[in-house]
Coordinates of C-alpha atoms in Angstrom, one line a residue:
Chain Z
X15 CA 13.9 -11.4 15.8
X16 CA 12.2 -8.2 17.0
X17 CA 11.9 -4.7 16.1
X18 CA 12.9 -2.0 18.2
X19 CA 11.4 1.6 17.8
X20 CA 13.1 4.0 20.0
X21 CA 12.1 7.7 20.4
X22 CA 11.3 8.1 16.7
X23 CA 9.9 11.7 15.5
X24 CA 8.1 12.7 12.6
X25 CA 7.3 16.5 12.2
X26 CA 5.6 17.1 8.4
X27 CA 6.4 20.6 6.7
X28 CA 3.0 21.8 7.4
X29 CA 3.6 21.6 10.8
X30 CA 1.6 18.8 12.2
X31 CA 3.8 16.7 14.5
X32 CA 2.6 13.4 13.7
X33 CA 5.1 11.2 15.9
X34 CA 6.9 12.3 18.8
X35 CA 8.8 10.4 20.6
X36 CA 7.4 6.8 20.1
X37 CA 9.0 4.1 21.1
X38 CA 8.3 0.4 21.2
X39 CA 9.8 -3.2 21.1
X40 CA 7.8 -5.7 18.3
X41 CA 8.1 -9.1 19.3
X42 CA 7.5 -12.2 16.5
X43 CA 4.1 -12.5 16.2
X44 CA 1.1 -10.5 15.7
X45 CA 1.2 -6.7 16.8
X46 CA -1.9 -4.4 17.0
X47 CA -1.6 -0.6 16.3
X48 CA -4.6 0.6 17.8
X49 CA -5.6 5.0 16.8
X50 CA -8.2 7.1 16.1
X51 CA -7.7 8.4 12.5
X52 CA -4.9 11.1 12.3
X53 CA -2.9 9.1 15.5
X54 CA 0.1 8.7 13.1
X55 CA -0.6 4.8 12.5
X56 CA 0.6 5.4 9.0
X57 CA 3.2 7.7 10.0
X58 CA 4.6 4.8 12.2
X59 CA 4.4 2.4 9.5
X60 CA 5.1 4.8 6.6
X61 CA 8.3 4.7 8.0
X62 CA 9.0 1.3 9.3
X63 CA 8.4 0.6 5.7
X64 CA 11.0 2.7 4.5
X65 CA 8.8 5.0 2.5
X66 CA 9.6 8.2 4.4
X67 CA 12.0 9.7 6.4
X68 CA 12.3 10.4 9.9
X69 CA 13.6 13.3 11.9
X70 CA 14.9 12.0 15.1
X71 CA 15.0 8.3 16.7
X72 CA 15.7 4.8 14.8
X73 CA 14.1 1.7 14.1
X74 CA 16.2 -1.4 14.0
X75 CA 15.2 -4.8 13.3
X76 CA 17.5 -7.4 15.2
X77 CA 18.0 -10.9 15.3
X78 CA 17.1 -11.8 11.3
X79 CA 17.8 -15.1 10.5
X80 CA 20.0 -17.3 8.3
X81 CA 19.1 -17.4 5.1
X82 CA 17.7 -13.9 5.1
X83 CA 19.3 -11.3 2.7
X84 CA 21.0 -10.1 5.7
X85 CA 21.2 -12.2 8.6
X86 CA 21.5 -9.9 11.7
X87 CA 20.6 -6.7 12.7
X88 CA 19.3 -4.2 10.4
X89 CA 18.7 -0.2 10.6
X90 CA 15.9 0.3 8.9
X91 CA 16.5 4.0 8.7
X92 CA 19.9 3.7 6.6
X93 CA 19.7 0.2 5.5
X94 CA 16.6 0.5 2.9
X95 CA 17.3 -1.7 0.6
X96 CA 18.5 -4.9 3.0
X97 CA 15.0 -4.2 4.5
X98 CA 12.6 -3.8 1.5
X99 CA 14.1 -7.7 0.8
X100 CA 12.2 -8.9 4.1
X101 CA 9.6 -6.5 3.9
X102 CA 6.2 -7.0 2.8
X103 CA 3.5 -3.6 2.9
X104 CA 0.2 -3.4 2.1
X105 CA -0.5 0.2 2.5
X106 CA -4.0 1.6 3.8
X107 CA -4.8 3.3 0.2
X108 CA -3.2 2.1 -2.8
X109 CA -4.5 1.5 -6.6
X110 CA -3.3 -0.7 -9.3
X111 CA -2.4 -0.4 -13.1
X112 CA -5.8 -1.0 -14.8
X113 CA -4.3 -3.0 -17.6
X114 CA -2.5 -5.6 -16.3
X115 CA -3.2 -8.7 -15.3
X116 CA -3.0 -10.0 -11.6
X117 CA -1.0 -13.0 -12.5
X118 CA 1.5 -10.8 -14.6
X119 CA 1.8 -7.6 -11.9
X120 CA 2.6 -10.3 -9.4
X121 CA 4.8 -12.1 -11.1
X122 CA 6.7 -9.1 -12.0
X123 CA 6.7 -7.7 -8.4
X124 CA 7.8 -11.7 -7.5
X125 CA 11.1 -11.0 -9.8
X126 CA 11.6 -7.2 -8.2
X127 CA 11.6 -9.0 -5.1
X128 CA 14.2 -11.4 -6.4
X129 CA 13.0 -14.5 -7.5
X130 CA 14.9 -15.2 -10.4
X131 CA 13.4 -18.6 -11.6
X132 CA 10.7 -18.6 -13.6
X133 CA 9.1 -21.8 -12.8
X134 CA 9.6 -21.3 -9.0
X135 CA 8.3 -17.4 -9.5
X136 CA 4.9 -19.0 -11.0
X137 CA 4.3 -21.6 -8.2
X138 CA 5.0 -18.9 -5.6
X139 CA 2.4 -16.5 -7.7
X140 CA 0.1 -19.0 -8.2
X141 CA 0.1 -20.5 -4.8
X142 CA -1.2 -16.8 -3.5
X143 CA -3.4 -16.6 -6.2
X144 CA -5.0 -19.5 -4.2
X145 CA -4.3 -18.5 -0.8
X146 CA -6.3 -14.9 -1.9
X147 CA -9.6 -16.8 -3.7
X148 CA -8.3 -14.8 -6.6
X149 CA -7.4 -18.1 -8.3
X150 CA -10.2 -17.8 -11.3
X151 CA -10.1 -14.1 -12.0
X152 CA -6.2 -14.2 -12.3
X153 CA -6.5 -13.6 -16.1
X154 CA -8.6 -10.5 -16.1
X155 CA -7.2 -7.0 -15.4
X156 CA -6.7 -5.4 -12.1
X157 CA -8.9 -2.6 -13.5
X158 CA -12.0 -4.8 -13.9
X159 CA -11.9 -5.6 -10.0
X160 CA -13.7 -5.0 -7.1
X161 CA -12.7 -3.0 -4.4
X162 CA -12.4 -6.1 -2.0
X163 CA -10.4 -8.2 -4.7
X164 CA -8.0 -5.1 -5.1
X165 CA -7.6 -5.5 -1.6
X166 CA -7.1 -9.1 -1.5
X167 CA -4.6 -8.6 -4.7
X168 CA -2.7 -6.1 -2.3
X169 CA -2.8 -8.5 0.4
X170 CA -1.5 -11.2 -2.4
X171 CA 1.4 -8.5 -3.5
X172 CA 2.5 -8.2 0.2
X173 CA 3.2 -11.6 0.9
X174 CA 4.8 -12.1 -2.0
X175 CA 8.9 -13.9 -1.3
X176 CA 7.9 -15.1 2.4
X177 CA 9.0 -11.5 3.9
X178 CA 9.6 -11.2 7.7
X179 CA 8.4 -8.1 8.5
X180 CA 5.4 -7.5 7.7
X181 CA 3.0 -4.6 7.6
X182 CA -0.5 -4.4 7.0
X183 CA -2.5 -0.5 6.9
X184 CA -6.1 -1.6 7.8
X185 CA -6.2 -4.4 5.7
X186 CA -9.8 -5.6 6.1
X187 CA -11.2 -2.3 5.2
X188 CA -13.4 -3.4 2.0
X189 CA -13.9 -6.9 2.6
X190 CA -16.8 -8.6 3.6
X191 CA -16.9 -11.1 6.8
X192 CA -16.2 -14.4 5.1
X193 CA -12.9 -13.2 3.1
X194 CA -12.3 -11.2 6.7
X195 CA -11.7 -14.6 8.3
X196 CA -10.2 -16.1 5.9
X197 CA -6.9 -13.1 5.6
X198 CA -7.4 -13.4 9.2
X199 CA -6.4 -17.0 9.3
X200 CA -3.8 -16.3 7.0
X201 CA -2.1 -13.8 8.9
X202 CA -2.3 -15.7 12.1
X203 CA -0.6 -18.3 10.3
X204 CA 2.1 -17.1 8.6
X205 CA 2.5 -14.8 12.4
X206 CA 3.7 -17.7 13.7
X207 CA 7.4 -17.0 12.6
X208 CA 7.4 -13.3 11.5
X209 CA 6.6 -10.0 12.5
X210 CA 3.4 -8.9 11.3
X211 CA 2.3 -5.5 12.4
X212 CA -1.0 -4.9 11.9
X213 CA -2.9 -1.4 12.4
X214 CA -6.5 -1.3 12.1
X215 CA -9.3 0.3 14.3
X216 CA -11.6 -2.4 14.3
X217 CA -11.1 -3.5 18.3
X218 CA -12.6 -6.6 18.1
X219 CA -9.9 -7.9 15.6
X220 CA -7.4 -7.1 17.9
X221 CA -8.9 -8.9 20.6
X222 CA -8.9 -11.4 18.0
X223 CA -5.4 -11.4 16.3
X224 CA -2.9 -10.4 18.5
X225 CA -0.7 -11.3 21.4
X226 CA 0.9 -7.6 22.1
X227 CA -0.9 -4.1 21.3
X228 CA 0.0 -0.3 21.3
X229 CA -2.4 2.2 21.6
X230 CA -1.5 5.0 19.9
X231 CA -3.1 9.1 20.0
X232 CA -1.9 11.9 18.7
X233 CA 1.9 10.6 17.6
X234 CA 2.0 9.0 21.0
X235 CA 2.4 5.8 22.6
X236 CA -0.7 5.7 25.2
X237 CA -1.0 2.0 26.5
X238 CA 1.5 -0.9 25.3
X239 CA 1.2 -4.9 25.8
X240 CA -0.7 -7.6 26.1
X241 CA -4.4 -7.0 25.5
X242 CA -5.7 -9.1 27.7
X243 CA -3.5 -8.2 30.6
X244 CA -4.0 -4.6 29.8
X245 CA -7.9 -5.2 29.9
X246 CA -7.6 -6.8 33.3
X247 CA -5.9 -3.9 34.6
X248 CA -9.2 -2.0 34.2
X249 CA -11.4 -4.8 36.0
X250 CA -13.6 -2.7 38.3
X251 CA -12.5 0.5 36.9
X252 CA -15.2 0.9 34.3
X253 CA -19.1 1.7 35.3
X254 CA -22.2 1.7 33.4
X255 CA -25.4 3.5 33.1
X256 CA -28.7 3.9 31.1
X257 CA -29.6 7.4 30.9
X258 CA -31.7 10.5 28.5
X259 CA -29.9 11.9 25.9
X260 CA -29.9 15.3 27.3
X261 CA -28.4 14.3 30.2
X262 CA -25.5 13.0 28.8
X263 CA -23.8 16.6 29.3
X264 CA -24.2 16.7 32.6
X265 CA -22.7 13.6 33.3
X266 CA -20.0 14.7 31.1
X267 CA -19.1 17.6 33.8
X268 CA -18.8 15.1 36.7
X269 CA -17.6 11.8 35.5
X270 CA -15.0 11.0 33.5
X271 CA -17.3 9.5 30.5
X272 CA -15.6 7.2 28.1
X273 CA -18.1 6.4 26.0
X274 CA -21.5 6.7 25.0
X275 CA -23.4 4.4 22.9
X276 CA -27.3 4.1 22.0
X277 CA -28.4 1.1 23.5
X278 CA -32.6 0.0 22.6
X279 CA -33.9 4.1 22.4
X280 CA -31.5 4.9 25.8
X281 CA -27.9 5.9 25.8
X282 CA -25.6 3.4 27.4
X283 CA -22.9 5.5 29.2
X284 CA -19.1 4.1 30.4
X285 CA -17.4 6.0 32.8
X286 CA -14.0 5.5 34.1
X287 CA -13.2 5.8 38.1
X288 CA -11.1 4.4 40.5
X289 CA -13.9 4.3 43.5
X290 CA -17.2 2.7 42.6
X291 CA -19.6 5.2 41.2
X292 CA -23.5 5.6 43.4
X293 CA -26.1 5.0 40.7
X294 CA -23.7 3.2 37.9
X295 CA -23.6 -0.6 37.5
X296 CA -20.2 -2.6 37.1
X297 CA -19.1 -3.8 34.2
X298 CA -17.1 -6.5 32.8
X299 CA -14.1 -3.8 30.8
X300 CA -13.4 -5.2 27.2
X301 CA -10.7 -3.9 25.0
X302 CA -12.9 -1.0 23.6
X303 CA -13.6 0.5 27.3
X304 CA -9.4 0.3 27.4
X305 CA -9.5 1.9 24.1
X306 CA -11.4 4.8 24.4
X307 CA -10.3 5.3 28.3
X308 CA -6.7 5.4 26.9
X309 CA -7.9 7.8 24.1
X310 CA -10.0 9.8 26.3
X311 CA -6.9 10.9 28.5
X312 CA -5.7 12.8 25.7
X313 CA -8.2 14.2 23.5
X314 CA -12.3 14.8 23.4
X315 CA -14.1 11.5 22.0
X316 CA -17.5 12.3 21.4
X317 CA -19.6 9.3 19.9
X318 CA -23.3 10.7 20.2
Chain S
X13 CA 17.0 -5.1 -11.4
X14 CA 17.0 -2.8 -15.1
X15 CA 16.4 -5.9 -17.0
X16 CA 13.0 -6.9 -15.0
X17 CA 11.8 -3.4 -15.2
X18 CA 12.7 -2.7 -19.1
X19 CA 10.6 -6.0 -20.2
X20 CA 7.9 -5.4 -17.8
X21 CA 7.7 -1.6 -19.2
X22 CA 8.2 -3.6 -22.8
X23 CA 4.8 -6.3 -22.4
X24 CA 2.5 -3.1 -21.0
X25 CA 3.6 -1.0 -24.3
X26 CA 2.8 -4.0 -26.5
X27 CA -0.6 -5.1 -24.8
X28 CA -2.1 -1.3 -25.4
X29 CA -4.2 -0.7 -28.1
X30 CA -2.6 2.7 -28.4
X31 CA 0.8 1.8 -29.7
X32 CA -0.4 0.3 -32.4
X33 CA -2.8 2.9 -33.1
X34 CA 0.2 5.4 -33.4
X35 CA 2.1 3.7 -35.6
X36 CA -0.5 2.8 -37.7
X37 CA -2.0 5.9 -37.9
X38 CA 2.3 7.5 -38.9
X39 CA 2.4 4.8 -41.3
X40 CA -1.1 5.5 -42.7
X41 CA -0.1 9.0 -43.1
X42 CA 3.4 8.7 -44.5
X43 CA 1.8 5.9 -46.9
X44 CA -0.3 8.1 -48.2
X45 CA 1.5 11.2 -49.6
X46 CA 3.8 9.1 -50.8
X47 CA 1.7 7.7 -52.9
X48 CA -0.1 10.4 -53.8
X49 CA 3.1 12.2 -54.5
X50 CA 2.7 14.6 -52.2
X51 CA 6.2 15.0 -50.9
X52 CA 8.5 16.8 -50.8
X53 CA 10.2 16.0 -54.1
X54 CA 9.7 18.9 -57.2
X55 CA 8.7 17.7 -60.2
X56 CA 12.7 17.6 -60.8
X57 CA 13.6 14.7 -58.3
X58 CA 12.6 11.5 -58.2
X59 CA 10.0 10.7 -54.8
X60 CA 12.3 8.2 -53.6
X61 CA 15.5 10.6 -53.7
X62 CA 17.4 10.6 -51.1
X63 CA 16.7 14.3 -50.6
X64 CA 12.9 14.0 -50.9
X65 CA 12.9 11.6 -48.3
X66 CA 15.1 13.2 -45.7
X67 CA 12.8 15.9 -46.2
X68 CA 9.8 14.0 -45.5
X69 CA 11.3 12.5 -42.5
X70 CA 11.6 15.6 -41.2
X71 CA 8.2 16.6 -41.5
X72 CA 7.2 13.0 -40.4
X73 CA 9.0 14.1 -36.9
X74 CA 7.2 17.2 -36.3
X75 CA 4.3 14.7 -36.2
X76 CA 6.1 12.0 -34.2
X77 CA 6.8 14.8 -31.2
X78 CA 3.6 14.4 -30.4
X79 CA 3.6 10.8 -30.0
X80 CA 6.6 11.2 -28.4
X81 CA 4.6 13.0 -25.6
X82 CA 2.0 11.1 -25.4
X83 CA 4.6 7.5 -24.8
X84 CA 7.4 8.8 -22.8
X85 CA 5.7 11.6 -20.7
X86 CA 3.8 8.9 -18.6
X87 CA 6.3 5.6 -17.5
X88 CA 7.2 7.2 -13.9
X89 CA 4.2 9.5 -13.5
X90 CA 1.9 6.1 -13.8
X91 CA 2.8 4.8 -10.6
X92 CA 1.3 8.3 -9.4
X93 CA -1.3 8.1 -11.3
X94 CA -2.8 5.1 -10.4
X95 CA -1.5 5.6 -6.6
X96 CA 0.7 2.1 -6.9
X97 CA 3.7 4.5 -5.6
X98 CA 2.5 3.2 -2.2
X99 CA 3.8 0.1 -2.4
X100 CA 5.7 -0.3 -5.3
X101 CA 8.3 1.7 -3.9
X102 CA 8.7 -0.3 -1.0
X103 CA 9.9 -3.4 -3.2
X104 CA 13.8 -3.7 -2.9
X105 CA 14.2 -2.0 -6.5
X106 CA 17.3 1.0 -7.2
X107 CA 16.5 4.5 -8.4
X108 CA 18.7 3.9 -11.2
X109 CA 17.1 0.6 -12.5
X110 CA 13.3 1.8 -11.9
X111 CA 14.1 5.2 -13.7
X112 CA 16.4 3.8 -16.2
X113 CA 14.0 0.7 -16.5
X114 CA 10.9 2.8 -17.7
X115 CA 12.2 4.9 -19.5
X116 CA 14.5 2.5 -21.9
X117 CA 11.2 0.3 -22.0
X118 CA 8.9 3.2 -23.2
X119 CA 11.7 4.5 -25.4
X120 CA 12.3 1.0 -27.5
X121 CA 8.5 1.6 -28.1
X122 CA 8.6 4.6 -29.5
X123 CA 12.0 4.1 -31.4
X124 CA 9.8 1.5 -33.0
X125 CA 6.6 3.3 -33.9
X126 CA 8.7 5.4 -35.5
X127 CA 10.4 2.8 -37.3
X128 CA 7.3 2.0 -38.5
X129 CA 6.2 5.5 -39.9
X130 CA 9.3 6.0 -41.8
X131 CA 8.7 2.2 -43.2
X132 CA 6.1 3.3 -45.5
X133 CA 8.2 6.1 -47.1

């Protein structure tokens, strides 16, 4: 089962091009999106999830299994409804209906997603219940919760009918480190036989997570595959130094500065270069160096 | 896919305070000039004539359009209201059955508050 993206183009009415052109191949597993805000993460997935339109390209998802609504390939550009039935989305921003229960809104999205028995609808909702910590609060009303147990309750409604694609919009945004884990461990799990395409900008959890990344900036694809491997490539490309804060410009004009981060009172500077740089210390490259060398190709980053 | 919609729409009209509100508040006030004799019946026709209380109906209408407004202007424009259009609509669920769905549910409702007003006439 794997999701293929090919040359898939987004252009909005007011003019910003938000994807052009991106393509890439989504194995089963976990799958980072790496972006700085307004990259067209959620343009991507917007789209994958069959929420919006595209202008040019497809998207198909191959190789569905037996047992599946539809087992075989799918277009997920004409075939909407085959896909919402193995799709789960939590989407980046979303709210809930203040008077409902969680245990009824789930239930009734567990029926919309077609489980028609009752009893086995209840054990499925009350299994996530579990699975989310929102067991004991499942009689009160979504509009009495927090903003991490609306996440977790989004989280809960994605997952719902064991979908096998499935797409998370920063889904740890809101939630503190121990429930972070925890949907971590979940999503690792049920990763295992699905895709889950998760976008995020928190590096670390892509270190973390997932076996094959994208970078993306500015609707495009930048950098694409394993993280680790992709780090390596970088190994004795990245160089370090301590310096005053108003000399950051000047070492802006003659190296190619990736980052710049405050460090004790002094500014820690990366810089990206082939040949070893005089003055500047190795350093070990981690998946943020990749990041923002990827990021800095295209556009200005400026951090301090 | 109608069916699951209509009873979900059905249970979140029953659990608000409001629809009970209205229809109490269009029985209340039916109930009351009817009692009162108030109607439109002259001191010629009985209250209860048919007349009188097709009359009344009519008036009791002008009343209802308001609740009218206030039940069936919101069963799609919730999901935009409380933003759940982001991922409700990316359940497997038809245009016909969501639209058709809410807006039988809501309508039941009101068909019933109404009911309810005319009931005290």
């Amino acid at each position: 089962m794997q999701l293929e993206i090919k040359e898939l183009s987004k252009t909005y009415s007011n003019g910003v091009r938000a994807l052009k052109g991106v393509s890439l191949t989504i194995r089963q597993g976990m799958f980072g999106l790496l972006g700085p805000n307004g990259a067209g993460k959620s343009s991507l997935m917007r789209t994958i999830a069959t929420l919006q339109e595209a202008d040019s390209g497809s998207v198909q998802l191959t190789g569905l299994p037996e047992g599946t609504s539809m087992p075989g390939d799918l277009d997920i550009l004409t075939q909407k409804d085959a896909v919402r039935r193995v799709l789960g989305y939590l989407p980046q921003e979303f709210g809930v209906y203040p008077r409902v229960t969680a245990e009824a809104m789930l239930d009734h999205i567990a029926s919309l997603k077609g489980i028609a028995n009752g009893r086995e609808r209840k054990e499925i909702v009350q299994g996530l219940l579990q699975k989310v910590n929102l067991y004991d609060v499942r009689k009160k009303n979504l509009g009495t919760y927090s903003g991490g147990m609306k996440q977790r309750f989004g989280i809960a409604q994605a997952l719902i009918g064991s979908p096998r694609l499935i797409i998370v919009d920063e889904p740890t945004a809101g939630l503190d480190p121990a429930e972070r884990n925890r949907f971590h461990n979940l999503l690792s799990e049920i990763g295992e036989n699905t895709i889950v395409i998760l976008s995020t900008h928190i590096v670390e959890d892509v270190t973390n997570l997932c076996s094959d990344m994208a970078i993306i900036c500015l609707g495009e694809v930048v950098a694409t595959g394993n993280p680790n491997d992709l780090v390596k490539d970088l190994t004795g490309k990245v160089w370090q130094k301590f310096v005053e804060k108003s000399e950051i410009d000047t070492y802006r004009k003659t190296h190619r500065v990736i980052s710049t981060q405050l460090k004790g009172g002094k500014t820690r500077i990366h810089a990206y270069s082939e040949v070893p740089l005089t003055d500047f210390d190795a350093v070990t490259p981690d998946l943020e160096d990749l990041y923002f060398a990827k990021i800095t190709e295209k556009m200005e980053v400026t951090t301090v | 896919m109608f069916g699951e919609i209509f009873k979900f729409e059905l249970a979140y009209r029953l659990k608000r305070p409001a629809t009970y509100l209205y229809a109490l508040i269009l029985f209340l006030f039916t109930f009351l000039f009817v009692i009162y004799g108030s109607g439109p019946a002259s001191e010629k026709t009985n209250i209860n004539s048919p007349y009188a209380i097709s009359q009344f109906v009519v008036v009791l209408t002008i009343f209802g359009m308001l609740v009218a407004s206030a039940i069936m202007g919101v069963p799609i424009y919730r999901d935009i209201e409380h933003n759940t259009k982001n991922y409700y609509f990316s359940f497997p669920i038809t245009e016909r059955g969501y639209v058709l769905g809410r807006y039988f549910g809501s309508f039941v409702i009101l068909l019933g508050i109404m009911a309810v007003g005319m009931l005290a006439s």
